[in-house]
Short mmCIF file of C-alpha atoms and ligand atoms in Angstrom, two decimals:
data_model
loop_
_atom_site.label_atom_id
_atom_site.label_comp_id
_atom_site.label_asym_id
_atom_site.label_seq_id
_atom_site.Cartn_x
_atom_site.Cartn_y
_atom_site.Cartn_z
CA UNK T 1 37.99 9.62 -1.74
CA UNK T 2 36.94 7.22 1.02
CA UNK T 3 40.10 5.08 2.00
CA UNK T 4 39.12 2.15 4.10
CA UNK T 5 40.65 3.29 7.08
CA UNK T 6 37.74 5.96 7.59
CA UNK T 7 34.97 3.72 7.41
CA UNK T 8 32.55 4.07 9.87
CA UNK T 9 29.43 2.27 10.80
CA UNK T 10 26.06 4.07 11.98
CA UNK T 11 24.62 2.47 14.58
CA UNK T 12 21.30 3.82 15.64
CA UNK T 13 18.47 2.45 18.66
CA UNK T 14 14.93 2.49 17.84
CA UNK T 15 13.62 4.17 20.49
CA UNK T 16 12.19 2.60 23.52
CA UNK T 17 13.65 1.21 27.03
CA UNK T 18 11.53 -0.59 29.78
CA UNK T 19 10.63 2.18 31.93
CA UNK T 20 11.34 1.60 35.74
CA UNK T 21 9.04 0.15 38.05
CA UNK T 22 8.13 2.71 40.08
CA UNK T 23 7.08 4.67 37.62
CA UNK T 24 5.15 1.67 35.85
CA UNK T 25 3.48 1.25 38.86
CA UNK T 26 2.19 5.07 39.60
CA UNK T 27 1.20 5.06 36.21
CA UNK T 28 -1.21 1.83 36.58
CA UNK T 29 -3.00 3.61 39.86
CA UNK T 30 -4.38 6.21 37.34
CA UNK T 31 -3.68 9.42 35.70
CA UNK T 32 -0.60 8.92 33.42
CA UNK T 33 -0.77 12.75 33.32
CA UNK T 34 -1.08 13.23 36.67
CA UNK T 35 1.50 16.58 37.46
CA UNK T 36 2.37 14.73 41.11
CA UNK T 37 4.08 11.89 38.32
CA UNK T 38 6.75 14.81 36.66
CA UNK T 39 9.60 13.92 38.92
CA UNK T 40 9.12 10.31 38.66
CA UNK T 41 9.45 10.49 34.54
CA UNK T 42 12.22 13.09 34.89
CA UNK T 43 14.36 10.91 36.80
CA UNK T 44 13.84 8.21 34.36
CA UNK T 45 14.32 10.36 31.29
CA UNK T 46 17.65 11.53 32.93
CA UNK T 47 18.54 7.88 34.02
CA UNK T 48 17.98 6.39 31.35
CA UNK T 49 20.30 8.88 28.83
CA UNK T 50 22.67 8.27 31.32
CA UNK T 51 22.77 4.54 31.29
CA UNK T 52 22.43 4.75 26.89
CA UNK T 53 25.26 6.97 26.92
CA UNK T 54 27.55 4.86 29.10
CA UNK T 55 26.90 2.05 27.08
CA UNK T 56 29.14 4.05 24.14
CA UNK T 57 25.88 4.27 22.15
CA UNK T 58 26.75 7.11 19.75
CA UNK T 59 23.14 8.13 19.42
CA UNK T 60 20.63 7.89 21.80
CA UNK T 61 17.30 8.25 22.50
CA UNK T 62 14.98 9.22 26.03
CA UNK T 63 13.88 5.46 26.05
CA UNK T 64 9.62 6.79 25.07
CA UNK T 65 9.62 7.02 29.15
CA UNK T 66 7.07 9.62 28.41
CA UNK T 67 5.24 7.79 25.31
CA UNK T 68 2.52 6.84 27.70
CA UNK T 69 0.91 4.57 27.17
CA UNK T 70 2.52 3.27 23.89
CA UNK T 71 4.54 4.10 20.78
CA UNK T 72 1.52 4.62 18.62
CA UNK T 73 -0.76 6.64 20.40
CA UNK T 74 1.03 8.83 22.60
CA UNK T 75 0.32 11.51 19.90
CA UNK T 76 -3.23 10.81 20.62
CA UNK T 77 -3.67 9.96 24.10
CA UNK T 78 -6.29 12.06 26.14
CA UNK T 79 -8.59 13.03 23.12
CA UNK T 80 -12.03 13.89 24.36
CA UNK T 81 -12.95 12.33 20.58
CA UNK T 82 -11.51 9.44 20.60
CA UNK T 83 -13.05 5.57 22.40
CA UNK T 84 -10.89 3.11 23.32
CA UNK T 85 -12.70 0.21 21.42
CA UNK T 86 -10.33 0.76 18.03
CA UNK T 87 -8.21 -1.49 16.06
CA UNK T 88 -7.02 -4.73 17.27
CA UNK T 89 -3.54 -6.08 17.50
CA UNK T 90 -3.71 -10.08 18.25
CA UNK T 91 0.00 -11.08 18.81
CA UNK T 92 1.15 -14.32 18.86
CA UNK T 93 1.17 -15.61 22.18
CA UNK T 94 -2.65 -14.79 22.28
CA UNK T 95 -2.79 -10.96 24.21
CA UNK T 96 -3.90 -8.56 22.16
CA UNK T 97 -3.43 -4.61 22.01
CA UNK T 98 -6.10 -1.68 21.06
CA UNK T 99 -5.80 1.40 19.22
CA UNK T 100 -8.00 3.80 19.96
CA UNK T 101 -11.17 4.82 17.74
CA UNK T 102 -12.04 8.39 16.42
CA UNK T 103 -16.03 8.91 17.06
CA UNK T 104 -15.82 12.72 15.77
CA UNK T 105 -14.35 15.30 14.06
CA UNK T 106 -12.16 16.87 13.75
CA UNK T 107 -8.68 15.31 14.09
CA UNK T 108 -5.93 16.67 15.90
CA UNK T 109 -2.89 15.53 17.43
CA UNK T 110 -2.88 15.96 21.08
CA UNK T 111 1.04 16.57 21.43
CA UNK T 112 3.88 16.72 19.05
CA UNK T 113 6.73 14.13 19.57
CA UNK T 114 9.30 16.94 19.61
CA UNK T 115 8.25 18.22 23.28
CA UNK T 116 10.10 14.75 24.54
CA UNK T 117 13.19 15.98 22.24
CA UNK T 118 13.19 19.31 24.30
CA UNK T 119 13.34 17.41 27.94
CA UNK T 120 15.65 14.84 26.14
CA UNK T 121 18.36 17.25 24.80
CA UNK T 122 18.37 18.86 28.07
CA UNK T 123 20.13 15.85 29.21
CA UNK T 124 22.12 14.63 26.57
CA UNK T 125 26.12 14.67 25.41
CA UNK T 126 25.49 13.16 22.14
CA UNK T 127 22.91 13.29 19.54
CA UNK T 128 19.49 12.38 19.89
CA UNK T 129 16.91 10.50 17.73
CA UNK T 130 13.44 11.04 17.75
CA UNK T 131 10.77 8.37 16.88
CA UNK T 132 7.06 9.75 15.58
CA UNK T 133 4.29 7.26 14.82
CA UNK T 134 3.16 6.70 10.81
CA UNK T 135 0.40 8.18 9.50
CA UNK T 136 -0.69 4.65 8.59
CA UNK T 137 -1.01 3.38 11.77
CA UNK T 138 -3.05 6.40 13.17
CA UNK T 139 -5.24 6.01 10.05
CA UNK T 140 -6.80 2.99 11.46
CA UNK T 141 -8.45 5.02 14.23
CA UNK T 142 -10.94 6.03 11.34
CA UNK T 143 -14.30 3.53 11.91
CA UNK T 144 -14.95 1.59 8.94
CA UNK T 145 -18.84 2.52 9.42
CA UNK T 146 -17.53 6.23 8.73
CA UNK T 147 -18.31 9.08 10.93
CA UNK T 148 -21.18 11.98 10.06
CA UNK T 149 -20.30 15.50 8.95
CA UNK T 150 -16.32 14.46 8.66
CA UNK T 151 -15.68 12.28 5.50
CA UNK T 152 -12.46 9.51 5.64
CA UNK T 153 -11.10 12.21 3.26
CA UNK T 154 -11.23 15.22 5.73
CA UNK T 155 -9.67 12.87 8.26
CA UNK T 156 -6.76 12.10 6.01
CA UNK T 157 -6.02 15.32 4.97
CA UNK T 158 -6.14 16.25 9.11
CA UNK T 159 -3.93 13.16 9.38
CA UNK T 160 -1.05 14.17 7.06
CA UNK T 161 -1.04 17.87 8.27
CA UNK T 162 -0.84 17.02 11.51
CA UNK T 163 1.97 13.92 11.07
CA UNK T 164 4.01 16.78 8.50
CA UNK T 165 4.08 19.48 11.41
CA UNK T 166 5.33 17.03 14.08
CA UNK T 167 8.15 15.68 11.92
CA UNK T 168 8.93 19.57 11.03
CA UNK T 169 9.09 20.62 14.52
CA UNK T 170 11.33 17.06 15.51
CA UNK T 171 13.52 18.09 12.51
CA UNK T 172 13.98 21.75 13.52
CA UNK T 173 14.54 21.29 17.12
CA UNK T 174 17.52 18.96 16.04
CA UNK T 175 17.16 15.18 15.86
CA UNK T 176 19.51 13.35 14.32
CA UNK T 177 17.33 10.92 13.00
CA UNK T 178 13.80 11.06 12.88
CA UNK T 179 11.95 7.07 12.42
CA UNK T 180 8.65 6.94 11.46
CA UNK T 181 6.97 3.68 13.10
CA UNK T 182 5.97 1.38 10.71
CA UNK T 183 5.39 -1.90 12.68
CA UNK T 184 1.95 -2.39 10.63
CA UNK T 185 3.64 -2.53 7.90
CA UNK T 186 4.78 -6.31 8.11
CA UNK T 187 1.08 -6.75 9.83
CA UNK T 188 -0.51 -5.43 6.45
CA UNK T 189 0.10 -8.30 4.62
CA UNK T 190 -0.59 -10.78 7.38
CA UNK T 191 -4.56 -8.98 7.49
CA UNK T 192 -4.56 -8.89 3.56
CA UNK T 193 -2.58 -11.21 1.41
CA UNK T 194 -3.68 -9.44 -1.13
CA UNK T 195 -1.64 -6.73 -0.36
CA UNK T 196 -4.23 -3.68 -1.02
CA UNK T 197 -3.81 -2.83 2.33
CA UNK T 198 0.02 -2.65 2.47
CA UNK T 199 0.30 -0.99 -0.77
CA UNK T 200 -2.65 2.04 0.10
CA UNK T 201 -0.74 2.23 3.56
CA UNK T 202 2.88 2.67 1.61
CA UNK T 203 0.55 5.21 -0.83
CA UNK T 204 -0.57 7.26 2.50
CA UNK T 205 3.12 7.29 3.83
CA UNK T 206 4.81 9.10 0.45
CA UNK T 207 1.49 11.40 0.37
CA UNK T 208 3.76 12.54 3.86
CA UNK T 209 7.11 11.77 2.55
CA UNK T 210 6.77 13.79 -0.48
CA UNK T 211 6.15 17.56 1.59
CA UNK T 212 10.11 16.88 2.66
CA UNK T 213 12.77 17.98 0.34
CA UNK T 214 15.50 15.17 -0.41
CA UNK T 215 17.85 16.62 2.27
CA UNK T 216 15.12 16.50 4.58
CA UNK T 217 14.95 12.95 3.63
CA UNK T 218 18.08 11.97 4.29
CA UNK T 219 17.06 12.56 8.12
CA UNK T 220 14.00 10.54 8.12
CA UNK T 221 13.72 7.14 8.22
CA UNK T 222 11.72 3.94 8.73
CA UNK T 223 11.49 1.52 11.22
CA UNK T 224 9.95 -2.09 10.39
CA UNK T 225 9.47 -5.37 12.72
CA UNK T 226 7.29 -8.21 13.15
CA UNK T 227 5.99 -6.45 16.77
CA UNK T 228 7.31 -6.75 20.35
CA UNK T 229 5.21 -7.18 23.36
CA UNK T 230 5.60 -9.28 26.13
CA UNK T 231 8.41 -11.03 24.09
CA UNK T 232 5.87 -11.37 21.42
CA UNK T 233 5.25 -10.74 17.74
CA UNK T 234 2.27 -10.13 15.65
CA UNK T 235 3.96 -10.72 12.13
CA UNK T 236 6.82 -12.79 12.27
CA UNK T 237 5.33 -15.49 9.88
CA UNK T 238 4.76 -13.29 7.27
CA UNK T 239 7.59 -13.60 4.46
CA UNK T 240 9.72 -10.31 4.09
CA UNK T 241 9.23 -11.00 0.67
CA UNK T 242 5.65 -9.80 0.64
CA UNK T 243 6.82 -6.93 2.38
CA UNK T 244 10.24 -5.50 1.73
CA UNK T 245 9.78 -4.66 -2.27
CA UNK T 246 7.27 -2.08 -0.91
CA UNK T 247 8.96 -0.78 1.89
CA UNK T 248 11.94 0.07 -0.43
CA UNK T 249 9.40 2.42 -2.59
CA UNK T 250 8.71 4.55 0.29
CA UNK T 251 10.96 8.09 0.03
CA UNK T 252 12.69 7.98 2.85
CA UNK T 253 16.53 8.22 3.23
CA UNK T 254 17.03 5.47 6.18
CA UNK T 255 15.33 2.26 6.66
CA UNK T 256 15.62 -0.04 10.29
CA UNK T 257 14.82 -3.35 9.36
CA UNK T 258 14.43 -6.28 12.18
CA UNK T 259 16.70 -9.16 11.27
CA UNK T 260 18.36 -10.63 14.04
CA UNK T 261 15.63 -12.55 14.69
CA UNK T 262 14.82 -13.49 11.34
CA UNK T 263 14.36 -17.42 11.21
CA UNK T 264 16.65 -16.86 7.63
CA UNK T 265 18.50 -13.24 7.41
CA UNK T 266 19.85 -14.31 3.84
CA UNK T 267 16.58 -14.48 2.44
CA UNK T 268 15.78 -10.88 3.97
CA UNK T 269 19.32 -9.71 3.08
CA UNK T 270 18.95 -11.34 -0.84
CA UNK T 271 15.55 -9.22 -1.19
CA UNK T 272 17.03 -6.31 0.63
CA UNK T 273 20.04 -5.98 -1.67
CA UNK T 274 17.79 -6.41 -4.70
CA UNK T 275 15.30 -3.68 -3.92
CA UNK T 276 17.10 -1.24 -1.65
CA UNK T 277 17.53 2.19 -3.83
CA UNK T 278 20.88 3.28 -4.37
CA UNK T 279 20.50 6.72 -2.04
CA UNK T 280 18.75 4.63 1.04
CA UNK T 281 20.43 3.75 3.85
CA UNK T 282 19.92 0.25 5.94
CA UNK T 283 20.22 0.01 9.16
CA UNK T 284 19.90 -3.83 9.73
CA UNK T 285 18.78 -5.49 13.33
CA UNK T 286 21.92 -6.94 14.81
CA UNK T 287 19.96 -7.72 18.77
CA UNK T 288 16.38 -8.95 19.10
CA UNK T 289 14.48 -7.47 21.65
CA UNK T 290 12.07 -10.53 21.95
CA UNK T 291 14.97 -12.94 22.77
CA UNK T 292 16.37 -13.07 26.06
CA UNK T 293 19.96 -14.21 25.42
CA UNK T 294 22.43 -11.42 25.28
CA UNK T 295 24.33 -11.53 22.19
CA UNK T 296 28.15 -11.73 22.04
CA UNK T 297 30.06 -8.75 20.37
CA UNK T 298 31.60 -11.48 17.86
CA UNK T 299 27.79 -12.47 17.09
CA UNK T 300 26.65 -8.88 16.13
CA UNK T 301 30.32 -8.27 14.10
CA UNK T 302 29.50 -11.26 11.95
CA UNK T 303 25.75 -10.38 11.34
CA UNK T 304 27.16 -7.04 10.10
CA UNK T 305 29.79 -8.69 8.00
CA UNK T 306 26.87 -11.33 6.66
CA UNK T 307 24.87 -7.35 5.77
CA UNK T 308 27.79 -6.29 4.47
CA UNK T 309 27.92 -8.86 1.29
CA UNK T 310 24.47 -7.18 0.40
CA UNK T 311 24.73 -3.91 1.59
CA UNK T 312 27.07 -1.61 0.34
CA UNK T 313 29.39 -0.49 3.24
CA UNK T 314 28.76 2.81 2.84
CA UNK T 315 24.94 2.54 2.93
CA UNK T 316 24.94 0.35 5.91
CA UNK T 317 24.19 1.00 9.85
CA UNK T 318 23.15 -1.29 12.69
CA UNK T 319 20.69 -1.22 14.73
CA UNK T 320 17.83 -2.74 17.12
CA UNK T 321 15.34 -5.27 15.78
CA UNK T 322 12.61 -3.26 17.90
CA UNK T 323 12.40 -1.11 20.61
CA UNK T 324 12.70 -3.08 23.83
CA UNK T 325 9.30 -1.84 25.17
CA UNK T 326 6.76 -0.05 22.73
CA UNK T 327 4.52 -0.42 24.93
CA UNK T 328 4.52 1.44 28.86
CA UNK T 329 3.87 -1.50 30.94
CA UNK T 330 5.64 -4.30 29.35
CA UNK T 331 8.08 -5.52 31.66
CA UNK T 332 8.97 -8.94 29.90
CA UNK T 333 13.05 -7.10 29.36
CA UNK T 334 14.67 -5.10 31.97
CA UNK T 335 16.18 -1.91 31.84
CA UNK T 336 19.73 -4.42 32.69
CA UNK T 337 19.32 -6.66 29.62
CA UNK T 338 18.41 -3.91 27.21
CA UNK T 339 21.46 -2.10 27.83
CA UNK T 340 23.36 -4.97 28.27
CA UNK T 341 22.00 -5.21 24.28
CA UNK T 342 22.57 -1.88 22.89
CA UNK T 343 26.27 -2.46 24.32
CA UNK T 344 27.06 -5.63 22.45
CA UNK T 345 25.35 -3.83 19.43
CA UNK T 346 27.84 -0.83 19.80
CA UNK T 347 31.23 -2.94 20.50
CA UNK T 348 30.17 -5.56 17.51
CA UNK T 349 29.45 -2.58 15.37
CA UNK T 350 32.96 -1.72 16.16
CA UNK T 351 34.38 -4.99 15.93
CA UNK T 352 32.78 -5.10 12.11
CA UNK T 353 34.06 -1.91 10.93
CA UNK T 354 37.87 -2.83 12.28
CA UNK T 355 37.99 -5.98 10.29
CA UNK T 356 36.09 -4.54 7.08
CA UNK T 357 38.09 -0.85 7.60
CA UNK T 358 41.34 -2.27 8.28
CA UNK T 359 41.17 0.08 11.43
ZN1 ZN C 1 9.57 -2.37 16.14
#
């Protein structure tokens, strides 16, 4: 039996820090593969597990230092058959962001998320969490005027095979967590009200899902937000209401939901707690990425405790709203102020599961 005193608290990052500017900067003069640039992303991958673990963070991550040049198409980068002219992101301070376009068959993954876990585990004391990009996201590289001689079918089938043997080989090599991306989620419903979009991209994701067995599950989880670039969002205005029902069908064991910057976290926690299944973890956003201020360790302690009257204990973590750069050159937070962040998150985290534990 589970006596209050042994409560504990996940608390979990999403995945990316600001990488330093030196390396931002070699990056920008051209090759982002460029061999001459190893030392400059080793010393970041090293510095930055460092700086996570002195923060008490009991999970970590290598801060997507090598995610060039963003958290959705690293897998992807480099392609010979791809164009940059893909999907658009418009976020709301008016920059946008590109995906890149397939132009042929067929469709392979460049690299495998799991060959960061290898440099990252080199490095680390504690466990570490490895975030892959959704097979819903990458399916908008597919033009809508269809390519010749490889159908939309072909390229989903690709799609999922490729997506199923990168989580397999993250899951093998030892992540503690592995988060499937799922920032268009939220963005879905902002494109479509009608919410065909959302609901074929939920369909695509548990066409994935579904090849994992329940334990596997239980290791796999999903990360939602409104967007963050440049302090920015591309979905905030859409209601969680249009989105959350949905999420909750997806099979996945963990869910990381932004809320700390949620104009009204009741209204996301009421619909959360109504639609959360009973085996699915929720890791709720206790920092915001996007804002500035540092929050207090009493501010994050009563956002959990505010969770925790919709969220069974026991089925509740913390987390990030975001990462605190998805994408390379974003330089809006510093390395400083998102560690200064996960910090607060890990003491308030602490601070919440003394006063609910009785510890
Ligand atoms: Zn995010």
């Amino acid at each position: 039996m589970i006596t209050p005193a042994q409560i504990t608290i996940p608390t979990e990052p999403i995945g990316s820090i600001p990488r330093p500017h030196d390396l931002i900067e070699q990056i920008a003069k051209g090759d982002s593969e460029d061999p001459s640039l190893d030392p400059l992303y080793e010393n970041a991958i090293r510095d930055t597990i460092e700086r996570f673990e002195a923060t008490g963070s009991p999970i970590v991550t290598d801060g997507e230092q090598r995610k060039y040049h963003n958290f959705a198409t690293y897998s992807v980068h480099g392609l010979p058959n791809t164009a940059p002219d893909g999907f658009k992101i418009p976020f709301s301070d008016g920059h946008t962001r590109r995906l890149s376009r397939l132009t042929r068959g067929p469709f392979r993954y460049r690299r495998y998320a799991d060959s960061y876990l290898d440099v990252a585990m080199r490095y680390a004391h504690v466990p570490v969490k490895q975030a892959v990009i959704s097979p819903s996201a990458l399916s908008l590289m597919y033009p809508a005027e269809k390519i010749p001689d490889y159908s939309r079918q072909q390229f989903i089938d690709d799609l999922l095979r490729e997506h199923e043997t990168e989580m397999r080989r993250c899951l093998k090599k030892g992540a503690h967590k592995v988060q499937i991306d799922f920032t268009e989620g939220r963005l879905a419903v902002k494109i479509d009200p009608s919410g065909h979009l959302l609901n074929s991209f939920i369909d695509l994701n548990n066409l994935a899902l579904s090849r994992f067995s329940l334990e596997e599950r239980r290791r796999i989880g999903v990360h939602t937000c409104p967007g963050n670039d440049f302090d920015s969002t591309h979905s905030a205005d859409v209601d969680y209401a249009e989105l959350l029902p949905s999420l909750f069908e997806l099979k996945a064991g963990n869910f990381y939901i932004a809320l700390a910057g949620e104009r009204d976290r009741r209204h996301a926690l009421r619909i959360i707690g109504k639609y959360r299944k009973p085996d699915q973890r929720v890791f709720v956003g206790v920092t915001a990425p996007v804002d500035p201020h540092i929050e207090t360790p009493e501010e994050v302690r009563d956002r959990v405790l505010e969770a925790s009257e919709y969220i069974p204990i026991e089925h509740l973590g913390t987390t990030d709203d975001c990462g605190f750069s998805p994408f390379s050159d974003d330089t809006s937070t510093s390395r400083d102020t998102a560690f200064a962040k996960i910090q607060v998150r890990v003491l308030g985290t602490r601070l919440a599961e003394k006063l609910i534990g009785g510890h």
